Amino acid sequence: PGRLVCVGLGMMLGAHIGPRARSHIEQSDVVFVAVSDPVVELWLQQMHPDVRSLQPHYAEGKLRHQTYRGMVNDMLAEVRAGKTVCGAFYGHPGVFAKAPHDAIAQARREGFDAHMEPGVSAEDCLYADLGIDPGRVGCAHYEASQFMFYRRRLDPSAYLVLWQVGIAGDRTYRRFATGREYRQLLVDRLREDYPLDHPVTVYEAATLPITQPRMETVPLHALPDTPLHMHSTLVVPPCMPLQRDDAMLARIEAVERAEA
Ligand code: SAM
């Protein structure tokens, strides 16, 4: 019977792939691949004779939802034909990625075995390169456009990470970049919670062993004029110390006293 597994390749070519992901790639009947770099596709082709690119589904002007649906349909067609199918995605297949989640859910609805193998995401590289422990003061992650379209309650005593900041504010769901006017609106939203000279870091993990990550820190007000790409992530460090909750601490103390 057909079966689907979506695996993560990690961010850096050849460096982050786990043994389980590798064995699924090698042992499935068909491998579909969605990665931003053609070099990564070539690398996968050395692991399996039938590697099919999902990249042609991306096209400027095409709705992103259609792109994802096309990817899901390609993978599901082979599962329905009785094949064991592997979807290989860069990073973690379940982190800010719609097609792998949708494909697994659809395969299960149709009665097929389907599961996900985690991978090293941009988030994991960010913690390593920038020396951030998300557990120290907490860390919130949002998709940049969603963060602009909806009111969120920000905690400026924690880290804030904004994904897809290069297309922040895009409501067409078709573009590969938005301009400085959109980024200015993002700055306008952030200045409600952070000072305008607060340092923010544009982060781009290295994807080849020979390249270095981009870690460019600029004041918040300079963000509209800072080059951003599809693969940029914005990191906003806290601008205030943790605020003690004296009322809760008093209640805990009361419980402690009752225990003693
Ligand atoms: N599944 C991917 C992962 O595990 O990292 C994320 C895919 S999401 C559709 C694309 C977003 O991931 C980008 O807009 C950016 O925020 C982040 N991203 C992708 N490549 C990156 C890189 N090399 N460095 C930093 N962030 C990256």
PDB file of C-alpha atoms and ligand atoms in Angstrom:
ATOM      1  CA  PRO A   1       0.000   0.000   0.000  1.00  0.00           C
ATOM      2  CA  GLY A   2       1.039   3.586  -0.524  1.00  0.00           C
ATOM      3  CA  ARG A   3       2.739   5.481   2.269  1.00  0.00           C
ATOM      4  CA  LEU A   4       4.004   9.026   2.794  1.00  0.00           C
ATOM      5  CA  VAL A   5       6.811  10.400   4.909  1.00  0.00           C
ATOM      6  CA  CYS A   6       7.893  14.037   4.915  1.00  0.00           C
ATOM      7  CA  VAL A   7      11.484  14.512   6.052  1.00  0.00           C
ATOM      8  CA  GLY A   8      13.659  17.521   6.853  1.00  0.00           C
ATOM      9  CA  LEU A   9      17.051  17.985   5.208  1.00  0.00           C
ATOM     10  CA  GLY A  10      18.224  20.700   7.587  1.00  0.00           C
ATOM     11  CA  MET A  11      19.551  24.072   6.493  1.00  0.00           C
ATOM     12  CA  MET A  12      23.128  23.298   5.485  1.00  0.00           C
ATOM     13  CA  LEU A  13      23.801  21.092   2.480  1.00  0.00           C
ATOM     14  CA  GLY A  14      24.872  17.629   3.613  1.00  0.00           C
ATOM     15  CA  ALA A  15      25.511  18.717   7.189  1.00  0.00           C
ATOM     16  CA  HIS A  16      22.176  18.426   8.979  1.00  0.00           C
ATOM     17  CA  ILE A  17      20.433  15.393   7.498  1.00  0.00           C
ATOM     18  CA  GLY A  18      19.584  12.722  10.077  1.00  0.00           C
ATOM     19  CA  PRO A  19      19.952   8.957   9.584  1.00  0.00           C
ATOM     20  CA  ARG A  20      16.178   8.380   9.550  1.00  0.00           C
ATOM     21  CA  ALA A  21      15.582  11.064   6.913  1.00  0.00           C
ATOM     22  CA  ARG A  22      18.412   9.643   4.814  1.00  0.00           C
ATOM     23  CA  SER A  23      17.083   6.099   4.989  1.00  0.00           C
ATOM     24  CA  HIS A  24      13.571   7.238   3.987  1.00  0.00           C
ATOM     25  CA  ILE A  25      15.060   9.056   0.998  1.00  0.00           C
ATOM     26  CA  GLU A  26      17.074   6.015  -0.023  1.00  0.00           C
ATOM     27  CA  GLN A  27      14.308   3.463   0.484  1.00  0.00           C
ATOM     28  CA  SER A  28      11.155   5.165  -0.828  1.00  0.00           C
ATOM     29  CA  ASP A  29       9.915   4.433  -4.361  1.00  0.00           C
ATOM     30  CA  VAL A  30       9.680   8.132  -5.263  1.00  0.00           C
ATOM     31  CA  VAL A  31      11.283  11.229  -3.700  1.00  0.00           C
ATOM     32  CA  PHE A  32       9.763  14.673  -4.105  1.00  0.00           C
ATOM     33  CA  VAL A  33      11.972  17.585  -3.170  1.00  0.00           C
ATOM     34  CA  ALA A  34      11.215  21.191  -2.199  1.00  0.00           C
ATOM     35  CA  VAL A  35      14.406  23.132  -1.542  1.00  0.00           C
ATOM     36  CA  SER A  36      15.454  26.647  -2.443  1.00  0.00           C
ATOM     37  CA  ASP A  37      18.852  25.695  -3.857  1.00  0.00           C
ATOM     38  CA  PRO A  38      19.281  23.592  -7.050  1.00  0.00           C
ATOM     39  CA  VAL A  39      22.563  22.268  -5.610  1.00  0.00           C
ATOM     40  CA  VAL A  40      20.544  20.524  -2.893  1.00  0.00           C
ATOM     41  CA  GLU A  41      18.433  18.827  -5.574  1.00  0.00           C
ATOM     42  CA  LEU A  42      21.593  17.544  -7.272  1.00  0.00           C
ATOM     43  CA  TRP A  43      22.804  16.178  -3.941  1.00  0.00           C
ATOM     44  CA  LEU A  44      19.512  14.294  -3.443  1.00  0.00           C
ATOM     45  CA  GLN A  45      19.702  12.890  -6.962  1.00  0.00           C
ATOM     46  CA  GLN A  46      22.859  11.091  -5.881  1.00  0.00           C
ATOM     47  CA  MET A  47      20.894   9.354  -3.138  1.00  0.00           C
ATOM     48  CA  HIS A  48      17.964   8.177  -5.250  1.00  0.00           C
ATOM     49  CA  PRO A  49      17.302   7.507  -8.963  1.00  0.00           C
ATOM     50  CA  ASP A  50      13.775   9.021  -8.982  1.00  0.00           C
ATOM     51  CA  VAL A  51      13.934  12.506  -7.444  1.00  0.00           C
ATOM     52  CA  ARG A  52      11.220  14.885  -8.641  1.00  0.00           C
ATOM     53  CA  SER A  53      11.374  18.618  -7.998  1.00  0.00           C
ATOM     54  CA  LEU A  54       8.384  20.412  -6.495  1.00  0.00           C
ATOM     55  CA  GLN A  55      10.078  23.711  -7.287  1.00  0.00           C
ATOM     56  CA  PRO A  56       8.237  24.290 -10.622  1.00  0.00           C
ATOM     57  CA  HIS A  57       5.056  24.814  -8.571  1.00  0.00           C
ATOM     58  CA  TYR A  58       6.521  28.134  -7.417  1.00  0.00           C
ATOM     59  CA  ALA A  59       5.903  30.947  -9.879  1.00  0.00           C
ATOM     60  CA  GLU A  60       5.833  34.718  -9.497  1.00  0.00           C
ATOM     61  CA  GLY A  61       2.199  35.798  -9.584  1.00  0.00           C
ATOM     62  CA  LYS A  62       0.819  32.393  -8.596  1.00  0.00           C
ATOM     63  CA  LEU A  63      -1.165  32.150  -5.362  1.00  0.00           C
ATOM     64  CA  ARG A  64       0.918  30.433  -2.678  1.00  0.00           C
ATOM     65  CA  HIS A  65      -2.039  28.244  -1.723  1.00  0.00           C
ATOM     66  CA  GLN A  66      -2.175  26.926  -5.284  1.00  0.00           C
ATOM     67  CA  THR A  67       1.534  26.218  -5.134  1.00  0.00           C
ATOM     68  CA  TYR A  68       1.086  24.176  -1.954  1.00  0.00           C
ATOM     69  CA  ARG A  69      -1.975  22.361  -3.296  1.00  0.00           C
ATOM     70  CA  GLY A  70      -0.027  21.395  -6.412  1.00  0.00           C
ATOM     71  CA  MET A  71       2.762  19.948  -4.250  1.00  0.00           C
ATOM     72  CA  VAL A  72       0.274  17.981  -2.127  1.00  0.00           C
ATOM     73  CA  ASN A  73      -1.450  16.636  -5.246  1.00  0.00           C
ATOM     74  CA  ASP A  74       1.839  15.469  -6.803  1.00  0.00           C
ATOM     75  CA  MET A  75       2.776  13.525  -3.679  1.00  0.00           C
ATOM     76  CA  LEU A  76      -0.707  12.105  -3.062  1.00  0.00           C
ATOM     77  CA  ALA A  77      -1.090  10.872  -6.644  1.00  0.00           C
ATOM     78  CA  GLU A  78       1.894   8.540  -6.150  1.00  0.00           C
ATOM     79  CA  VAL A  79       0.687   7.421  -2.703  1.00  0.00           C
ATOM     80  CA  ARG A  80      -2.699   6.519  -4.230  1.00  0.00           C
ATOM     81  CA  ALA A  81      -0.845   4.580  -6.948  1.00  0.00           C
ATOM     82  CA  GLY A  82       0.566   2.363  -4.180  1.00  0.00           C
ATOM     83  CA  LYS A  83       4.061   3.863  -4.001  1.00  0.00           C
ATOM     84  CA  THR A  84       6.104   4.617  -0.900  1.00  0.00           C
ATOM     85  CA  VAL A  85       6.659   8.343  -1.195  1.00  0.00           C
ATOM     86  CA  CYS A  86       9.162  10.612   0.523  1.00  0.00           C
ATOM     87  CA  GLY A  87       8.758  14.392   0.534  1.00  0.00           C
ATOM     88  CA  ALA A  88      12.102  16.019   1.300  1.00  0.00           C
ATOM     89  CA  PHE A  89      11.981  19.631   2.474  1.00  0.00           C
ATOM     90  CA  TYR A  90      14.779  21.946   3.540  1.00  0.00           C
ATOM     91  CA  GLY A  91      14.951  22.766   7.243  1.00  0.00           C
ATOM     92  CA  HIS A  92      12.238  21.162   9.363  1.00  0.00           C
ATOM     93  CA  PRO A  93       9.316  19.976   7.206  1.00  0.00           C
ATOM     94  CA  GLY A  94       6.790  21.089   9.820  1.00  0.00           C
ATOM     95  CA  VAL A  95       8.112  24.572  10.664  1.00  0.00           C
ATOM     96  CA  PHE A  96       6.418  27.439   8.803  1.00  0.00           C
ATOM     97  CA  ALA A  97       5.674  24.969   6.007  1.00  0.00           C
ATOM     98  CA  LYS A  98       2.156  24.181   4.837  1.00  0.00           C
ATOM     99  CA  ALA A  99       2.503  21.501   2.148  1.00  0.00           C
ATOM    100  CA  PRO A 100       4.052  18.755   4.342  1.00  0.00           C
ATOM    101  CA  HIS A 101       1.398  19.145   7.074  1.00  0.00           C
ATOM    102  CA  ASP A 102      -1.405  19.221   4.485  1.00  0.00           C
ATOM    103  CA  ALA A 103      -0.051  16.202   2.592  1.00  0.00           C
ATOM    104  CA  ILE A 104       0.249  14.093   5.745  1.00  0.00           C
ATOM    105  CA  ALA A 105      -3.257  15.051   6.909  1.00  0.00           C
ATOM    106  CA  GLN A 106      -4.733  14.285   3.472  1.00  0.00           C
ATOM    107  CA  ALA A 107      -2.932  10.928   3.203  1.00  0.00           C
ATOM    108  CA  ARG A 108      -4.241   9.932   6.648  1.00  0.00           C
ATOM    109  CA  ARG A 109      -7.789  10.999   5.722  1.00  0.00           C
ATOM    110  CA  GLU A 110      -7.536   8.622   2.771  1.00  0.00           C
ATOM    111  CA  GLY A 111      -6.399   5.782   5.047  1.00  0.00           C
ATOM    112  CA  PHE A 112      -2.671   5.755   4.211  1.00  0.00           C
ATOM    113  CA  ASP A 113       0.213   5.629   6.664  1.00  0.00           C
ATOM    114  CA  ALA A 114       1.866   9.035   6.836  1.00  0.00           C
ATOM    115  CA  HIS A 115       4.300  10.702   9.194  1.00  0.00           C
ATOM    116  CA  MET A 116       6.914  13.421   9.547  1.00  0.00           C
ATOM    117  CA  GLU A 117      10.597  13.223  10.435  1.00  0.00           C
ATOM    118  CA  PRO A 118      11.856  16.456  12.024  1.00  0.00           C
ATOM    119  CA  GLY A 119      14.877  18.363  10.753  1.00  0.00           C
ATOM    120  CA  VAL A 120      17.160  21.220  11.726  1.00  0.00           C
ATOM    121  CA  SER A 121      15.218  24.420  11.033  1.00  0.00           C
ATOM    122  CA  ALA A 122      16.294  28.025  10.548  1.00  0.00           C
ATOM    123  CA  GLU A 123      15.193  28.471  14.163  1.00  0.00           C
ATOM    124  CA  ASP A 124      17.713  25.905  15.390  1.00  0.00           C
ATOM    125  CA  CYS A 125      20.557  27.539  13.438  1.00  0.00           C
ATOM    126  CA  LEU A 126      19.533  30.940  14.753  1.00  0.00           C
ATOM    127  CA  TYR A 127      19.851  29.827  18.377  1.00  0.00           C
ATOM    128  CA  ALA A 128      23.315  28.427  17.661  1.00  0.00           C
ATOM    129  CA  ASP A 129      24.668  31.319  15.576  1.00  0.00           C
ATOM    130  CA  LEU A 130      23.203  34.175  17.617  1.00  0.00           C
ATOM    131  CA  GLY A 131      23.792  32.490  20.974  1.00  0.00           C
ATOM    132  CA  ILE A 132      20.147  32.698  22.026  1.00  0.00           C
ATOM    133  CA  ASP A 133      18.542  30.221  24.420  1.00  0.00           C
ATOM    134  CA  PRO A 134      14.763  30.461  23.882  1.00  0.00           C
ATOM    135  CA  GLY A 135      14.260  29.242  27.448  1.00  0.00           C
ATOM    136  CA  ARG A 136      16.204  32.039  29.136  1.00  0.00           C
ATOM    137  CA  VAL A 137      13.538  34.772  28.942  1.00  0.00           C
ATOM    138  CA  GLY A 138      11.141  33.140  26.443  1.00  0.00           C
ATOM    139  CA  CYS A 139      10.804  33.553  22.699  1.00  0.00           C
ATOM    140  CA  ALA A 140       7.755  34.131  20.488  1.00  0.00           C
ATOM    141  CA  HIS A 141       7.638  33.258  16.782  1.00  0.00           C
ATOM    142  CA  TYR A 142       5.262  34.800  14.277  1.00  0.00           C
ATOM    143  CA  GLU A 143       4.902  34.917  10.527  1.00  0.00           C
ATOM    144  CA  ALA A 144       5.641  38.593   9.762  1.00  0.00           C
ATOM    145  CA  SER A 145       2.552  39.290   7.625  1.00  0.00           C
ATOM    146  CA  GLN A 146       0.198  37.565  10.051  1.00  0.00           C
ATOM    147  CA  PHE A 147       1.816  39.616  12.798  1.00  0.00           C
ATOM    148  CA  MET A 148       0.847  42.760  10.846  1.00  0.00           C
ATOM    149  CA  PHE A 149      -2.671  41.660   9.868  1.00  0.00           C
ATOM    150  CA  TYR A 150      -3.789  40.722  13.398  1.00  0.00           C
ATOM    151  CA  ARG A 151      -3.487  42.341  16.824  1.00  0.00           C
ATOM    152  CA  ARG A 152      -1.059  40.306  18.914  1.00  0.00           C
ATOM    153  CA  ARG A 153      -0.083  40.895  22.524  1.00  0.00           C
ATOM    154  CA  LEU A 154       3.675  41.322  22.470  1.00  0.00           C
ATOM    155  CA  ASP A 155       5.899  40.633  25.430  1.00  0.00           C
ATOM    156  CA  PRO A 156       8.941  42.938  25.056  1.00  0.00           C
ATOM    157  CA  SER A 157      10.699  41.113  27.891  1.00  0.00           C
ATOM    158  CA  ALA A 158      11.016  38.022  25.642  1.00  0.00           C
ATOM    159  CA  TYR A 159      12.649  37.480  22.243  1.00  0.00           C
ATOM    160  CA  LEU A 160      10.526  38.005  19.153  1.00  0.00           C
ATOM    161  CA  VAL A 161      11.281  36.173  15.904  1.00  0.00           C
ATOM    162  CA  LEU A 162       9.516  37.205  12.690  1.00  0.00           C
ATOM    163  CA  TRP A 163       9.574  34.744   9.776  1.00  0.00           C
ATOM    164  CA  GLN A 164       9.134  35.648   6.109  1.00  0.00           C
ATOM    165  CA  VAL A 165      10.012  39.258   6.921  1.00  0.00           C
ATOM    166  CA  GLY A 166      11.074  39.756   3.279  1.00  0.00           C
ATOM    167  CA  ILE A 167       7.418  39.537   2.208  1.00  0.00           C
ATOM    168  CA  ALA A 168       6.016  41.265   5.299  1.00  0.00           C
ATOM    169  CA  GLY A 169       2.607  42.804   4.593  1.00  0.00           C
ATOM    170  CA  ASP A 170       1.946  40.965   1.328  1.00  0.00           C
ATOM    171  CA  ARG A 171      -1.789  40.391   0.997  1.00  0.00           C
ATOM    172  CA  THR A 172      -1.676  39.103  -2.564  1.00  0.00           C
ATOM    173  CA  TYR A 173      -0.026  35.819  -1.467  1.00  0.00           C
ATOM    174  CA  ARG A 174       1.713  35.906  -4.827  1.00  0.00           C
ATOM    175  CA  ARG A 175       4.837  38.022  -4.294  1.00  0.00           C
ATOM    176  CA  PHE A 176       8.442  37.050  -3.551  1.00  0.00           C
ATOM    177  CA  ALA A 177       9.306  40.432  -1.995  1.00  0.00           C
ATOM    178  CA  THR A 178       7.634  43.529  -0.552  1.00  0.00           C
ATOM    179  CA  GLY A 179       9.168  46.993  -0.561  1.00  0.00           C
ATOM    180  CA  ARG A 180      10.282  49.565   1.981  1.00  0.00           C
ATOM    181  CA  GLU A 181       6.789  51.051   2.443  1.00  0.00           C
ATOM    182  CA  TYR A 182       5.542  47.712   3.776  1.00  0.00           C
ATOM    183  CA  ARG A 183       8.568  47.376   6.023  1.00  0.00           C
ATOM    184  CA  GLN A 184       7.963  50.891   7.336  1.00  0.00           C
ATOM    185  CA  LEU A 185       4.492  49.735   8.422  1.00  0.00           C
ATOM    186  CA  LEU A 186       6.088  46.796  10.231  1.00  0.00           C
ATOM    187  CA  VAL A 187       8.420  49.254  11.984  1.00  0.00           C
ATOM    188  CA  ASP A 188       5.378  51.392  12.902  1.00  0.00           C
ATOM    189  CA  ARG A 189       3.817  48.350  14.554  1.00  0.00           C
ATOM    190  CA  LEU A 190       6.995  47.354  16.377  1.00  0.00           C
ATOM    191  CA  ARG A 191       7.597  50.881  17.704  1.00  0.00           C
ATOM    192  CA  GLU A 192       4.421  50.485  19.772  1.00  0.00           C
ATOM    193  CA  ASP A 193       6.445  48.072  21.916  1.00  0.00           C
ATOM    194  CA  TYR A 194      10.116  48.866  21.234  1.00  0.00           C
ATOM    195  CA  PRO A 195      12.176  52.074  21.030  1.00  0.00           C
ATOM    196  CA  LEU A 196      13.067  53.174  17.469  1.00  0.00           C
ATOM    197  CA  ASP A 197      16.781  52.741  18.151  1.00  0.00           C
ATOM    198  CA  HIS A 198      16.293  49.190  19.488  1.00  0.00           C
ATOM    199  CA  PRO A 199      18.759  46.811  17.777  1.00  0.00           C
ATOM    200  CA  VAL A 200      17.166  44.157  15.551  1.00  0.00           C
ATOM    201  CA  THR A 201      19.047  41.423  13.727  1.00  0.00           C
ATOM    202  CA  VAL A 202      18.479  40.185  10.174  1.00  0.00           C
ATOM    203  CA  TYR A 203      19.472  36.525  10.196  1.00  0.00           C
ATOM    204  CA  GLU A 204      20.261  34.238   7.265  1.00  0.00           C
ATOM    205  CA  ALA A 205      21.669  30.817   8.137  1.00  0.00           C
ATOM    206  CA  ALA A 206      24.517  29.449   6.047  1.00  0.00           C
ATOM    207  CA  THR A 207      23.225  26.851   3.592  1.00  0.00           C
ATOM    208  CA  LEU A 208      26.601  25.708   2.246  1.00  0.00           C
ATOM    209  CA  PRO A 209      29.579  24.651   4.386  1.00  0.00           C
ATOM    210  CA  ILE A 210      31.715  27.269   2.628  1.00  0.00           C
ATOM    211  CA  THR A 211      29.459  30.251   3.433  1.00  0.00           C
ATOM    212  CA  GLN A 212      28.920  32.285   6.590  1.00  0.00           C
ATOM    213  CA  PRO A 213      25.564  33.174   8.140  1.00  0.00           C
ATOM    214  CA  ARG A 214      24.348  36.759   7.731  1.00  0.00           C
ATOM    215  CA  MET A 215      23.823  38.377  11.120  1.00  0.00           C
ATOM    216  CA  GLU A 216      23.247  42.072  10.502  1.00  0.00           C
ATOM    217  CA  THR A 217      22.146  44.191  13.433  1.00  0.00           C
ATOM    218  CA  VAL A 218      20.571  47.577  12.699  1.00  0.00           C
ATOM    219  CA  PRO A 219      18.444  50.001  14.723  1.00  0.00           C
ATOM    220  CA  LEU A 220      14.724  49.322  14.290  1.00  0.00           C
ATOM    221  CA  HIS A 221      14.224  52.592  12.373  1.00  0.00           C
ATOM    222  CA  ALA A 222      16.752  51.462   9.707  1.00  0.00           C
ATOM    223  CA  LEU A 223      14.874  48.269   8.862  1.00  0.00           C
ATOM    224  CA  PRO A 224      13.008  49.695   5.820  1.00  0.00           C
ATOM    225  CA  ASP A 225      16.337  50.389   4.108  1.00  0.00           C
ATOM    226  CA  THR A 226      18.012  47.112   5.066  1.00  0.00           C
ATOM    227  CA  PRO A 227      18.087  44.496   2.276  1.00  0.00           C
ATOM    228  CA  LEU A 228      15.837  41.533   3.051  1.00  0.00           C
ATOM    229  CA  HIS A 229      15.321  38.294   1.144  1.00  0.00           C
ATOM    230  CA  MET A 230      12.891  35.382   1.000  1.00  0.00           C
ATOM    231  CA  HIS A 231      15.216  33.532   3.390  1.00  0.00           C
ATOM    232  CA  SER A 232      15.649  36.361   5.945  1.00  0.00           C
ATOM    233  CA  THR A 233      14.399  36.022   9.514  1.00  0.00           C
ATOM    234  CA  LEU A 234      14.175  38.993  11.878  1.00  0.00           C
ATOM    235  CA  VAL A 235      15.211  38.652  15.508  1.00  0.00           C
ATOM    236  CA  VAL A 236      14.103  41.283  18.014  1.00  0.00           C
ATOM    237  CA  PRO A 237      15.778  40.940  21.416  1.00  0.00           C
ATOM    238  CA  PRO A 238      13.948  41.986  24.578  1.00  0.00           C
ATOM    239  CA  CYS A 239      13.941  45.705  25.400  1.00  0.00           C
ATOM    240  CA  MET A 240      13.013  45.375  29.058  1.00  0.00           C
ATOM    241  CA  PRO A 241      13.831  43.071  31.992  1.00  0.00           C
ATOM    242  CA  LEU A 242      11.403  40.406  33.186  1.00  0.00           C
ATOM    243  CA  GLN A 243       8.584  41.968  35.233  1.00  0.00           C
ATOM    244  CA  ARG A 244       8.042  40.291  38.583  1.00  0.00           C
ATOM    245  CA  ASP A 245       4.497  39.106  39.293  1.00  0.00           C
ATOM    246  CA  ASP A 246       4.353  40.044  42.991  1.00  0.00           C
ATOM    247  CA  ALA A 247       0.733  38.939  43.387  1.00  0.00           C
ATOM    248  CA  MET A 248       1.491  35.443  42.101  1.00  0.00           C
ATOM    249  CA  LEU A 249       4.678  35.229  44.181  1.00  0.00           C
ATOM    250  CA  ALA A 250       2.649  36.101  47.292  1.00  0.00           C
ATOM    251  CA  ARG A 251       0.149  33.354  46.502  1.00  0.00           C
ATOM    252  CA  ILE A 252       2.954  30.824  46.006  1.00  0.00           C
ATOM    253  CA  GLU A 253       4.402  31.907  49.336  1.00  0.00           C
ATOM    254  CA  ALA A 254       1.022  31.254  50.988  1.00  0.00           C
ATOM    255  CA  VAL A 255       0.947  27.732  49.523  1.00  0.00           C
ATOM    256  CA  GLU A 256       4.518  27.160  50.739  1.00  0.00           C
ATOM    257  CA  ARG A 257       3.557  28.311  54.241  1.00  0.00           C
ATOM    258  CA  ALA A 258       0.528  26.019  54.312  1.00  0.00           C
ATOM    259  CA  GLU A 259       2.795  23.122  53.289  1.00  0.00           C
ATOM    260  CA  ALA A 260       5.350  23.786  56.027  1.00  0.00           C
TER     261      ALA A 260
HETATM  262  N1  SAM B   1      10.773  24.909   7.020  1.00  0.00           N
HETATM  263  C1  SAM B   1      11.773  25.953   7.068  1.00  0.00           C
HETATM  264  C2  SAM B   1      12.646  25.762   8.290  1.00  0.00           C
HETATM  265  O1  SAM B   1      12.546  24.720   8.915  1.00  0.00           O
HETATM  266  O2  SAM B   1      13.440  26.646   8.628  1.00  0.00           O
HETATM  267  C3  SAM B   1      11.106  27.320   7.016  1.00  0.00           C
HETATM  268  C4  SAM B   1      10.310  27.549   5.759  1.00  0.00           C
HETATM  269  S1  SAM B   1       9.457  29.092   5.690  1.00  0.00           S
HETATM  270  C5  SAM B   1       8.360  28.831   4.345  1.00  0.00           C
HETATM  271  C6  SAM B   1      10.553  30.258   4.993  1.00  0.00           C
HETATM  272  C7  SAM B   1      11.120  31.190   6.045  1.00  0.00           C
HETATM  273  O3  SAM B   1      12.067  30.468   6.832  1.00  0.00           O
HETATM  274  C8  SAM B   1      11.887  32.370   5.506  1.00  0.00           C
HETATM  275  O4  SAM B   1      11.052  33.450   5.144  1.00  0.00           O
HETATM  276  C9  SAM B   1      12.772  32.718   6.684  1.00  0.00           C
HETATM  277  O5  SAM B   1      12.049  33.411   7.696  1.00  0.00           O
HETATM  278  C10 SAM B   1      13.119  31.315   7.196  1.00  0.00           C
HETATM  279  N2  SAM B   1      14.343  30.857   6.528  1.00  0.00           N
HETATM  280  C11 SAM B   1      14.464  30.073   5.445  1.00  0.00           C
HETATM  281  N3  SAM B   1      15.763  29.914   5.118  1.00  0.00           N
HETATM  282  C12 SAM B   1      16.475  30.626   6.026  1.00  0.00           C
HETATM  283  C13 SAM B   1      17.856  30.869   6.243  1.00  0.00           C
HETATM  284  N4  SAM B   1      18.796  30.361   5.440  1.00  0.00           N
HETATM  285  N5  SAM B   1      18.205  31.660   7.282  1.00  0.00           N
HETATM  286  C14 SAM B   1      17.288  32.204   8.108  1.00  0.00           C
HETATM  287  N6  SAM B   1      15.978  32.006   7.952  1.00  0.00           N
HETATM  288  C15 SAM B   1      15.573  31.228   6.927  1.00  0.00           C
END
